[in-house]
Coordinates of C-alpha atoms in Angstrom, one line a residue:
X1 CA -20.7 -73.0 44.9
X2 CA -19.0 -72.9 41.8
X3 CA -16.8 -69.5 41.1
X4 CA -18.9 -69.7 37.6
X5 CA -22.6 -69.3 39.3
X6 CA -21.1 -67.2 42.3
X7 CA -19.7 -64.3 39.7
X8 CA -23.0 -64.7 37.3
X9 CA -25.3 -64.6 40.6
X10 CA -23.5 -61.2 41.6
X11 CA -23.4 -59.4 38.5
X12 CA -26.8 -59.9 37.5
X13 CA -27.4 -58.1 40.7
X14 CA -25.6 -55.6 38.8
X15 CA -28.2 -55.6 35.9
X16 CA -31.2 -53.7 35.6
X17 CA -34.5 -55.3 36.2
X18 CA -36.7 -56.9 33.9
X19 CA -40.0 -55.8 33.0
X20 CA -43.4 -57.7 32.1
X21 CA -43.7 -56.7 29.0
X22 CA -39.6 -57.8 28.1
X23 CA -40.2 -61.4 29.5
X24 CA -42.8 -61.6 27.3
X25 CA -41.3 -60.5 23.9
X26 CA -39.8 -63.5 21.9
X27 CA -36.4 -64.7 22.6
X28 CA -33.7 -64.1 19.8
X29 CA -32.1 -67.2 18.9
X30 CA -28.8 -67.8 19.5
X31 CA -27.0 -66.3 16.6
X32 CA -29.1 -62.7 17.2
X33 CA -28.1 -62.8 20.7
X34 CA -24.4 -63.4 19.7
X35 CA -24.3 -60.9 17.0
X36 CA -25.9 -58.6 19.6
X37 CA -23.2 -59.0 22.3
X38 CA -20.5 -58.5 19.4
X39 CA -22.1 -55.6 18.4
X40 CA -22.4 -53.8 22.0
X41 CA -18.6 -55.1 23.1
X42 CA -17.1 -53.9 19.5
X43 CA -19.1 -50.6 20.3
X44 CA -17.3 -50.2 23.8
X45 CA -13.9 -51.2 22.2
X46 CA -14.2 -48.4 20.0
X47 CA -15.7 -45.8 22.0
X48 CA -12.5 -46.5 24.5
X49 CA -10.0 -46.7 21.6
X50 CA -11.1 -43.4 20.5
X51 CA -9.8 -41.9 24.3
X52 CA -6.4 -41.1 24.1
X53 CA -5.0 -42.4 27.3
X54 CA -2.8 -40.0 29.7
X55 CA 0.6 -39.6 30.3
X56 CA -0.4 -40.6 33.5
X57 CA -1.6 -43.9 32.7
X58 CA 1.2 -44.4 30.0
X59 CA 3.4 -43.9 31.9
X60 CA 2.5 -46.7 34.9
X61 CA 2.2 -49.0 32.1
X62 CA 4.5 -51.6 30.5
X63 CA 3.0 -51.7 26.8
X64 CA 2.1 -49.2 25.0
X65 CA -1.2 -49.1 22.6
X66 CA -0.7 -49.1 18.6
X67 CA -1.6 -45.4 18.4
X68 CA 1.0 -44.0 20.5
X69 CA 4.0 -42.8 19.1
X70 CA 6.5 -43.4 22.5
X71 CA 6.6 -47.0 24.4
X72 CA 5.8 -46.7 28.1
X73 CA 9.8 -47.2 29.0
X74 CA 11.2 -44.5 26.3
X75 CA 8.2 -42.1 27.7
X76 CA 9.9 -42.5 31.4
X77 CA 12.8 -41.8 30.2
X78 CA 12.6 -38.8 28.8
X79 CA 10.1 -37.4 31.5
X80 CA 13.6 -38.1 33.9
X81 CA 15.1 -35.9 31.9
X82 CA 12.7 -33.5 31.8
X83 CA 13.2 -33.5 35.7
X84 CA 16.4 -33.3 35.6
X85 CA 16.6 -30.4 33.8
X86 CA 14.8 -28.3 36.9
X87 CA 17.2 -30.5 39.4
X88 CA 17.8 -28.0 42.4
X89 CA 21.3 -29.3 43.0
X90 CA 21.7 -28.2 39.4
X91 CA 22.7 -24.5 38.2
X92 CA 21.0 -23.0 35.8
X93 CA 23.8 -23.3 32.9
X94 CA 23.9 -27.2 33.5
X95 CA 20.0 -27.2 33.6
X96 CA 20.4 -25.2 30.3
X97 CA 22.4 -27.7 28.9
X98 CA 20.6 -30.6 29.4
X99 CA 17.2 -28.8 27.9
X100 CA 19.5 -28.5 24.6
X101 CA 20.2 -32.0 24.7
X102 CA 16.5 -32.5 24.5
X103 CA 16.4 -29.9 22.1
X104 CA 18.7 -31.4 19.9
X105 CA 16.7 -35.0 20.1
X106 CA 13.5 -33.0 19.4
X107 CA 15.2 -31.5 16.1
X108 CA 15.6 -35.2 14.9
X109 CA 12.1 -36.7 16.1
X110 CA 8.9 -37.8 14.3
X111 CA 5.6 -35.3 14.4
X112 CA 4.5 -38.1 16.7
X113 CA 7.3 -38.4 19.0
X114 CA 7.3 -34.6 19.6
X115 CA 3.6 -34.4 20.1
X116 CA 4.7 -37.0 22.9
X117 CA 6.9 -34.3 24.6
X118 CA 4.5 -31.9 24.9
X119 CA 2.0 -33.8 26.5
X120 CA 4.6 -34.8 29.0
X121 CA 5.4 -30.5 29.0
X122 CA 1.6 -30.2 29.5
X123 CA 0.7 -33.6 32.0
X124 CA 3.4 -33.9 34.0
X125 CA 4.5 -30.2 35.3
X126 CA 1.3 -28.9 37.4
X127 CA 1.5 -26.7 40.5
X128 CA 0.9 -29.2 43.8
X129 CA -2.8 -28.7 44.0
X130 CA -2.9 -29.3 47.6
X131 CA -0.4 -26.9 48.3
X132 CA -2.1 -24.3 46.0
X133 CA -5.3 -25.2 48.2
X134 CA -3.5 -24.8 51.4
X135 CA -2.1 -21.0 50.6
X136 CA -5.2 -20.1 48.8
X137 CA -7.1 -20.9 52.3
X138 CA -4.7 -19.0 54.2
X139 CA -4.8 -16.3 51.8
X140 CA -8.4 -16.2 52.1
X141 CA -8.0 -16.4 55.9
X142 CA -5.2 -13.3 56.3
X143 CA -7.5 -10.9 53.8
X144 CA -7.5 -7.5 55.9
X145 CA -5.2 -8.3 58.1
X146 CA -1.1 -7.4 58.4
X147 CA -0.3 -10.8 57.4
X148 CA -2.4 -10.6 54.2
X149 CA 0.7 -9.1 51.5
X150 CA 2.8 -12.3 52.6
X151 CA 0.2 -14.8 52.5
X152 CA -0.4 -13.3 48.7
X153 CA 3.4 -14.1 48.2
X154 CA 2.9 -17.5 49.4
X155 CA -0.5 -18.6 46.9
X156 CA 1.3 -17.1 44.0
X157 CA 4.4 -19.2 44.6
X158 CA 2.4 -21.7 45.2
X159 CA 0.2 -21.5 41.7
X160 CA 4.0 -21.3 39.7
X161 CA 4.2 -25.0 37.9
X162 CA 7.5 -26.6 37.3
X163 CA 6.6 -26.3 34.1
X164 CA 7.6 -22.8 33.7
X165 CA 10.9 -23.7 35.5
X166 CA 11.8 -26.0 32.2
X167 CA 10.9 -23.1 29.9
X168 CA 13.1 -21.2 31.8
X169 CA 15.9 -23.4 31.4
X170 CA 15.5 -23.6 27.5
X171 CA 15.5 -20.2 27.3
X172 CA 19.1 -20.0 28.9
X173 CA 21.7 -21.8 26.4
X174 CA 21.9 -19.9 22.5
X175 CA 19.0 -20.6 20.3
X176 CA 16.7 -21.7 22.9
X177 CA 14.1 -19.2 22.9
X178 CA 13.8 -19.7 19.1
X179 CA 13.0 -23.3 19.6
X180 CA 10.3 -22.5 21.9
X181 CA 9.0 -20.6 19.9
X182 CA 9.0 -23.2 17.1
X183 CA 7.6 -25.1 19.2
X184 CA 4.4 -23.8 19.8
X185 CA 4.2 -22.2 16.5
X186 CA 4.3 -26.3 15.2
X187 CA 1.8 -26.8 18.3
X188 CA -1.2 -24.7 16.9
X189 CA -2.9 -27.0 14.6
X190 CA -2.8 -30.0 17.4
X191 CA -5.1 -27.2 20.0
X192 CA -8.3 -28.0 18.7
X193 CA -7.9 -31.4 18.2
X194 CA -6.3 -31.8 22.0
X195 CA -7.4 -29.7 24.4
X196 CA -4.2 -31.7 26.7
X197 CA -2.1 -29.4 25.6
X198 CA -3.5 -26.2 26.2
X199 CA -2.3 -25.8 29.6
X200 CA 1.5 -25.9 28.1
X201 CA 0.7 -23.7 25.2
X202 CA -0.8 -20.8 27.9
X203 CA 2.1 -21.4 29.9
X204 CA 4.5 -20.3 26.8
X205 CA 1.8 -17.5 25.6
X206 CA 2.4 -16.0 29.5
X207 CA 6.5 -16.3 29.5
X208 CA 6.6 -15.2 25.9
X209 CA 4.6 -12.2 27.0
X210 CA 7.1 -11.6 29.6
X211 CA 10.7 -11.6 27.2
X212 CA 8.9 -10.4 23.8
X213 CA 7.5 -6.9 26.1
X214 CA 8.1 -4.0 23.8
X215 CA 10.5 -2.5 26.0
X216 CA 13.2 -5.4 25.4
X217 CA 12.5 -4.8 21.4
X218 CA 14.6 -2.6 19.0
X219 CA 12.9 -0.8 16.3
X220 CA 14.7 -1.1 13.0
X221 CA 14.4 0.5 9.7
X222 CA 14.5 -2.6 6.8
X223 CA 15.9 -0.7 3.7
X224 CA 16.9 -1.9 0.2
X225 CA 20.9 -1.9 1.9
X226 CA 19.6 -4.3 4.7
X227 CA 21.4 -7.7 4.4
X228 CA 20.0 -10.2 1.6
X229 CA 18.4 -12.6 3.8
X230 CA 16.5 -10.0 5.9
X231 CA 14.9 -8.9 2.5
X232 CA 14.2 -12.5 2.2
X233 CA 12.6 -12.3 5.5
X234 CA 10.2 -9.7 4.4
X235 CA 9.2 -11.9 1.0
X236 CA 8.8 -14.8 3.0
X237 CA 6.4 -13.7 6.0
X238 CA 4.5 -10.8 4.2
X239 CA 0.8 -11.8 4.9
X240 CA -1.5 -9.0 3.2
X241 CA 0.3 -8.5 -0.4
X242 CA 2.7 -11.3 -1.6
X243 CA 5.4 -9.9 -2.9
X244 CA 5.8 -11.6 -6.1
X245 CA 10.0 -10.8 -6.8
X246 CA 12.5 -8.7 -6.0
X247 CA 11.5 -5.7 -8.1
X248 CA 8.5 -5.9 -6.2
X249 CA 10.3 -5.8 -2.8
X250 CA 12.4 -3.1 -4.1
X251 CA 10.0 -0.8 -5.2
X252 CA 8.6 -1.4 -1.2
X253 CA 11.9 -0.1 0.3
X254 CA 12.2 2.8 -2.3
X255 CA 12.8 6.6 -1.2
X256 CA 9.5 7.7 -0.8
X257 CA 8.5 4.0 1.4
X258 CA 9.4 3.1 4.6
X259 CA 9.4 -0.5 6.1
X260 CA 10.5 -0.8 9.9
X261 CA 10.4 -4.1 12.0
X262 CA 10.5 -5.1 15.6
X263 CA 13.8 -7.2 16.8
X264 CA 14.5 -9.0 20.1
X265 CA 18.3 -9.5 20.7
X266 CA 17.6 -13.6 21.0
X267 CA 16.2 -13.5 17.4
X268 CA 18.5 -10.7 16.0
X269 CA 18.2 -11.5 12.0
X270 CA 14.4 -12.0 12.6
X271 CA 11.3 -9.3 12.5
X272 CA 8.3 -10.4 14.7
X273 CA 6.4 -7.9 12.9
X274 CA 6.9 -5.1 10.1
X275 CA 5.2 -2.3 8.8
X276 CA 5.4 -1.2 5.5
X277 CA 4.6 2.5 4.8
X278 CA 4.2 5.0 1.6
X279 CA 4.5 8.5 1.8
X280 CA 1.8 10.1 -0.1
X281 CA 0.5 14.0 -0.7
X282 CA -3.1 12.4 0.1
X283 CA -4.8 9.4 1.5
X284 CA -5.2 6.4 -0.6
X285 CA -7.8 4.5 -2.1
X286 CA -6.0 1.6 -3.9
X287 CA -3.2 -0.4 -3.6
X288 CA -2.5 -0.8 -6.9
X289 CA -1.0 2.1 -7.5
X290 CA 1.1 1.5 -4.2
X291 CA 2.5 -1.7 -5.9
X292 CA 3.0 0.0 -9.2
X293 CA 6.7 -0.5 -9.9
X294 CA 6.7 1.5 -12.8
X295 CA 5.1 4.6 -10.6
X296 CA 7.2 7.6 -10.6
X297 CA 8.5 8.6 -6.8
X298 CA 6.4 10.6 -4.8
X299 CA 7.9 14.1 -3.9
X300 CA 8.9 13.7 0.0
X301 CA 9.0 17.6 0.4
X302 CA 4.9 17.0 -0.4
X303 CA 4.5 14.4 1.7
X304 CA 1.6 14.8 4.1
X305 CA 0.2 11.3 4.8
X306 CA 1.8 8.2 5.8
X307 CA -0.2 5.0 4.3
X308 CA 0.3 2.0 6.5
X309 CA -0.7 -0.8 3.5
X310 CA 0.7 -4.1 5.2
X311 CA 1.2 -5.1 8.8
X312 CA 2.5 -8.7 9.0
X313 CA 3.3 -10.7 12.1
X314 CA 6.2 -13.3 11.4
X315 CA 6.2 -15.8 14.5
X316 CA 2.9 -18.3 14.7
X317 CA 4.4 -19.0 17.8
X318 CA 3.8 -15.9 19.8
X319 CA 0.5 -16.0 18.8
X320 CA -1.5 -13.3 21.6
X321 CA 1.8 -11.4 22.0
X322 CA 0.8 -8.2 21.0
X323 CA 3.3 -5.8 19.2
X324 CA 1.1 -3.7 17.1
X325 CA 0.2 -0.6 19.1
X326 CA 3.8 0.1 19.9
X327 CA 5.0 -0.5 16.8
X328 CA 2.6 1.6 15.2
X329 CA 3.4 4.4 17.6
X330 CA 7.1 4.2 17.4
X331 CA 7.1 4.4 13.7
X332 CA 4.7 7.2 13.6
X333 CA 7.0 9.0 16.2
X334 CA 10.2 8.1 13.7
X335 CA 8.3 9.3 10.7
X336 CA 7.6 12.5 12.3
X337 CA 11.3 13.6 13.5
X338 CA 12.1 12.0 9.4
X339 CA 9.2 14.3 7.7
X340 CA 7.8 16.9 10.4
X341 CA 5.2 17.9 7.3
X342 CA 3.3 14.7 7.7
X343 CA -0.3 15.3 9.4
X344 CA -2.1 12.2 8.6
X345 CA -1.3 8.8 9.5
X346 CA -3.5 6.3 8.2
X347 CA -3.7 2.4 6.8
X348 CA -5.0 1.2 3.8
X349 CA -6.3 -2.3 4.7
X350 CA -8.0 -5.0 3.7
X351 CA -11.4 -6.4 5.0
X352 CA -10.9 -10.5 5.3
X353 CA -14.0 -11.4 6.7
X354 CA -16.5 -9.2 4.6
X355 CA -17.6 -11.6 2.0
X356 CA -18.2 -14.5 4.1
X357 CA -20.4 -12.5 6.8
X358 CA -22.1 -11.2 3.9
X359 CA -23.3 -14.5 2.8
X360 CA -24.7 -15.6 6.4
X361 CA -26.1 -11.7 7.3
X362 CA -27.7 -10.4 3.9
X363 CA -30.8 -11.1 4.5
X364 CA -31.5 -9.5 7.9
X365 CA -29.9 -6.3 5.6
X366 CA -31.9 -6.3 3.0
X367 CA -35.2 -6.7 5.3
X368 CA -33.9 -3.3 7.3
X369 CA -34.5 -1.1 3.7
X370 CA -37.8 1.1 3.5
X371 CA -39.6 0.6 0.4
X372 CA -38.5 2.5 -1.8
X373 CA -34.6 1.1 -1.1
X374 CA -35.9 -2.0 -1.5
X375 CA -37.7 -1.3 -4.8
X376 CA -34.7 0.4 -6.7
X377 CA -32.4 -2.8 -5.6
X378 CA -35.3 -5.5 -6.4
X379 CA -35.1 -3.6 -9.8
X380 CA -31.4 -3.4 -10.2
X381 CA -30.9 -7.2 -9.3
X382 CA -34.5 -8.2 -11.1
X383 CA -36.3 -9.9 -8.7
X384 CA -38.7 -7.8 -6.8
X385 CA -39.2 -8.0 -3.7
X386 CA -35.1 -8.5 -3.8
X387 CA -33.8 -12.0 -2.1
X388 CA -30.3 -12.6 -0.4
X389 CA -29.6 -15.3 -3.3
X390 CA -30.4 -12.1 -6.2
X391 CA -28.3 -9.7 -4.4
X392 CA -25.5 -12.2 -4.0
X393 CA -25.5 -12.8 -7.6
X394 CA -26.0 -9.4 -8.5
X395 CA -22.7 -8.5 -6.5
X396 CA -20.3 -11.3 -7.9
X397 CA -18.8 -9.2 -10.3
X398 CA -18.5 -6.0 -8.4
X399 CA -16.0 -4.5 -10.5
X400 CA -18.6 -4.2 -13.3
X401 CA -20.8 -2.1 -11.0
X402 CA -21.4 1.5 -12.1
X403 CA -20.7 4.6 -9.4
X404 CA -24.7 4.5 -9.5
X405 CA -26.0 1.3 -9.4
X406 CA -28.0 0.5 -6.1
X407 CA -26.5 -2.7 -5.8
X408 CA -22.9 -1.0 -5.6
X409 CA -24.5 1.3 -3.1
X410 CA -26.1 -1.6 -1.2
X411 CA -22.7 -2.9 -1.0
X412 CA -20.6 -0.4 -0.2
X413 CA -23.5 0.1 2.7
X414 CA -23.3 -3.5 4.0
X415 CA -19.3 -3.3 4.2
X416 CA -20.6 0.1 5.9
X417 CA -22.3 -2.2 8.8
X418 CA -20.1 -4.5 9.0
X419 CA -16.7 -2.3 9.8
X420 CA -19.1 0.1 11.9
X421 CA -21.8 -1.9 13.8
X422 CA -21.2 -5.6 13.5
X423 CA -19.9 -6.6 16.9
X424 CA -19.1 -9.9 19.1
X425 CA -18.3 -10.1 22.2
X426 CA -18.2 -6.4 22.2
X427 CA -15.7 -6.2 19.6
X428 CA -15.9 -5.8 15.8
X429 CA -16.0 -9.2 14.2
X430 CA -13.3 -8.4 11.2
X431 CA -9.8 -9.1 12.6
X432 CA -8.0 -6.4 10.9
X433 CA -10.9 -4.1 12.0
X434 CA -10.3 -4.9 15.7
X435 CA -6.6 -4.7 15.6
X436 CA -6.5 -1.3 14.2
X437 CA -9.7 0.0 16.5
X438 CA -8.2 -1.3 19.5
X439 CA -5.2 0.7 19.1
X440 CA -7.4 4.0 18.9
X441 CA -8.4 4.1 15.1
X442 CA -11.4 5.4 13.7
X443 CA -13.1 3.6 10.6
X444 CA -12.5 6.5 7.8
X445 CA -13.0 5.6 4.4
X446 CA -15.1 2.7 2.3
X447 CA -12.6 2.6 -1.5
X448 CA -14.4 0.8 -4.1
X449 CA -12.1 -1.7 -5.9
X450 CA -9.2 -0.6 -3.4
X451 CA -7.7 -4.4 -3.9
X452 CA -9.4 -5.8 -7.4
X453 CA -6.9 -8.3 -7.2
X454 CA -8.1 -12.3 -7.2
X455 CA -7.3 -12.0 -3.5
X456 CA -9.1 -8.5 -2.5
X457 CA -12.4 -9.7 -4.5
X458 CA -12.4 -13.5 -2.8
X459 CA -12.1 -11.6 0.5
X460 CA -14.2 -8.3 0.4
X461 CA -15.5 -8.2 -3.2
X462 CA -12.7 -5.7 -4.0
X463 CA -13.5 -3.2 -0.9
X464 CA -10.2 -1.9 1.1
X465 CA -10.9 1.1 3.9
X466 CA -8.7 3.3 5.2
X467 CA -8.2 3.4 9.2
X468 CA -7.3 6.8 10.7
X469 CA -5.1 7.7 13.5
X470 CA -5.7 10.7 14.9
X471 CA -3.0 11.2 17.8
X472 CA -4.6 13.3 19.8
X473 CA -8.2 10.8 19.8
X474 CA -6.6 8.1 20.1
X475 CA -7.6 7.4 24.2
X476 CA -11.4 8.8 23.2
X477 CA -11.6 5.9 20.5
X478 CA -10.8 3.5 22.9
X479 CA -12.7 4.3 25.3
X480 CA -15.2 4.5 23.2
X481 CA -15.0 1.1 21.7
X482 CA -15.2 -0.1 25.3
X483 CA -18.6 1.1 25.7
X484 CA -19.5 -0.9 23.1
X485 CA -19.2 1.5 20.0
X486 CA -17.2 1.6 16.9
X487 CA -16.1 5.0 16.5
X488 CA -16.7 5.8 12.5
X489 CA -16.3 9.3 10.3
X490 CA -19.2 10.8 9.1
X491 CA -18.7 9.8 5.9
X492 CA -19.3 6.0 7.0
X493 CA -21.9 6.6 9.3
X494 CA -24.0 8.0 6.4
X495 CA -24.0 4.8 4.5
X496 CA -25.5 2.9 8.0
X497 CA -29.0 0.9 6.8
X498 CA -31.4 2.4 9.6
X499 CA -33.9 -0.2 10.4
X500 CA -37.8 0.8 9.4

């Protein structure tokens, strides 16, 4: 038998059978049938063009594919000296030489190339899972018995990858933490797209966790005498209000402001997040007047309320390292030795996500008003009974509202909702909202046109509110919040829309 009819013979045992009713349909002529097969093979091509392949399989290869930025030989390569930076025969300063040595080819590399190194980073550097499998079974085994503590030892050595051992070693020579954390920060965007590297970029969420704790950070005061390029700095990474020039900056480091950052000793010219602060005689509802360069200085001896107006995190690449609460309690701690006469402490923030919840949850809203509600807005907007699109419209120029009009009140009552009962996953769906009430805030205040700026009405149609932290609720709010409720003033609650 031919090796021709022996292969066909086989794989058509392969094939799946033939019915009746497909003998009988005509037979495509010969240029259907080849277009067909073209078709179905250009079909498979692309489908496994589309799957990146490994490092694993990259690696055992000798050619690379057109869409892969490192050849099979150069990727060995520099996965050797990736090993070799962990060599056990190695000390740590050597091994932290050798990781700036890839550091310093990194600085010169192509997007591509350095995507390339973190997939190695990610791939390559796994715990031994049979090794994991074996302590976790004789963890499970020693449970309740006197050998149980050392068998816990044992599975969590064994879970450790190597690839924490190579951040470790970056982190020793000058500089190197700051290019991990560059790292990731340029990582982010590629998460989504590749979930490959998610295992590396955990890894460096879980050490960075470790050397950014809040008890290895110094708390410094950023004044107007601070060296030029740490007022830079402050221009450069604030997130909330751009500061638009150095008058601007100055006026945010005056006498009667305070600004105060978080530093670790391996990033010493560098704030991971600042807080900027005006000391007022009474809470505020705008942030215009805040930003007012030509405002005259508030009188300190008056001063009764601190206003925390911008909180700005600097470093994309410690992204889920969480500095806030502490910061936010050492600088109220600071402010009170400063200015013992201050009794409130309080933010004036923005609400980012209000206007585009609004557009997907309106309706819902409006359907929860009684009748007459619903009557006084239908007339205010003219179109009764009132529709999400009329509102919507109505509400585009908000700053043309009057104190009385139902739609401003409809409004301000929605924003209500939103900051007071709008939750996801048990916890409030606007960022700045669940930063600030997981700390131990309470919702306060709804301002009208607190931010009428381009930015404040794209965002929240003008609205700021004003967070309060009450030091000695503080614990209450939280627990509260973990039950599931947003703790709110009165004031706020009053504007809730009670369902019919």
């Amino acid at each position: 038998m031919k090796p021709t009819n022996w292969i066909s013979r086989n794989v058509s045992r392969l094939l799946p059978a033939v019915s009746a009713e497909q003998k009988e349909a005509p037979a495509l002529d010969k240029k259907a049938q080849t277009a067909i097969k073209s078709g179905a093979n250009a079909e498979r091509t692309v489908d496994a063009d589309k799957r990146p392949r490994s490092t694993h399989v990259r690696l055992k290869a000798t050619l690379g594919q057109k869409d892969e930025a490192l050849s099979p030989r150069v990727l060995r390569r520099i996965l050797q000296e990736l090993h070799a930076i962990i060599d056990p025969k190695v000390s740590e300063v050597e091994g932290g030489r050798r990781a700036q040595a890839i550091a310093a080819w990194y600085a010169g590399a192509t997007p591509e190339h350095r995507r390339d190194l973190w997939l190695l980073m990610s791939e390559q550097f796994v715990a031994d899972p049979l090794k994991v499998k074996a302590a976790q079974v004789q963890f499970a085994a020693a449970v309740g018995t006197p050998e149980e503590a050392v068998a816990e030892v044992n599975y969590r050595r064994a879970t450790v990858s190597p690839r924490r051992r190579v951040l470790q070693r970056f982190s020793v020579y000058p500089g190197g933490i700051e290019f991990l954390v560059n790292l990731r920060a340029e990582m982010q965007p590629s998460l989504k797209q590749d979930k490959r590297l998610m295992a590396l970029d955990v890894e460096m969420e879980y050490m960075f966790s470790t050397w950014f704790d809040v008890g290895f950070l110094d708390l410094r005061r950023i004044s107007w005498d601070s060296p030029a390029s740490l007022i830079e700095k402050l221009i450069q990474y604030e997130a909330v209000h751009d500061i638009k020039s150095w008058a601007d900056v100055k006026n945010r480091l005056d006498s009667d402001r305070r600004c105060y950052g978080f530093f670790h000793p391996r990033l010493p010219g560098v704030p991971l997040i600042f807080v900027e602060v005006a000391l007022v005689d009474e809470m505020a509802g705008a942030i215009t007047p805040l930003l007012d360069e030509q405002a005259a200085h508030a009188d300190l001896s008056r001063a009764t309320t601190a206003i925390f107006y911008s909180i700005s995190n600097t470093q994309t690449g410690l992204r889920g390292v969480s500095f806030g609460d502490s910061l936010i309690k050492r600088v109220v701690e600071t402010l009170k030795e400063e200015f013992p006469k201050l009794r409130i402490f309080a933010t004036l923030s923005p609400i980012p996500g209000f206007r585009a919840w609004l557009g997907k949850h309106v309706g819902p809203l409006i359907e929860a008003l009684n009748e007459r509600e619903k009557l006084a807005l239908g007339r205010a907007v003219g179109c009764e009974p009132p529709g999400p699109t009329d509102f919507l419209a109505a509400v585009d120029t908000p700053l043309t509202l009057t104190e009385k009009s139902a739609v401003r009140q409809m409004l301000l009552r929605c924003a209500a909702h939103y900051l007071g009962q709008a939750l996801v996953d048990g916890k409030p769906v606007d960022p700045v909202a669940r930063f600030h009430l997981g700390n131990g805030a309470r919702v306060e205040r709804l301002n009208w046109a607190g931010d009428p700026s381009g930015k404040g009405l794209k965002q929240s149609y003008g609205l700021m509110v004003n967070y309060l932290y009450d030091l000695r609720r503080l614990d209450k709010h939280r627990r509260q919040l973990a039950q599931g409720k947003i703790p709110v003033s009165k004031a706020v609650e009053a504007l809730f829309i009670k369902p019919t």
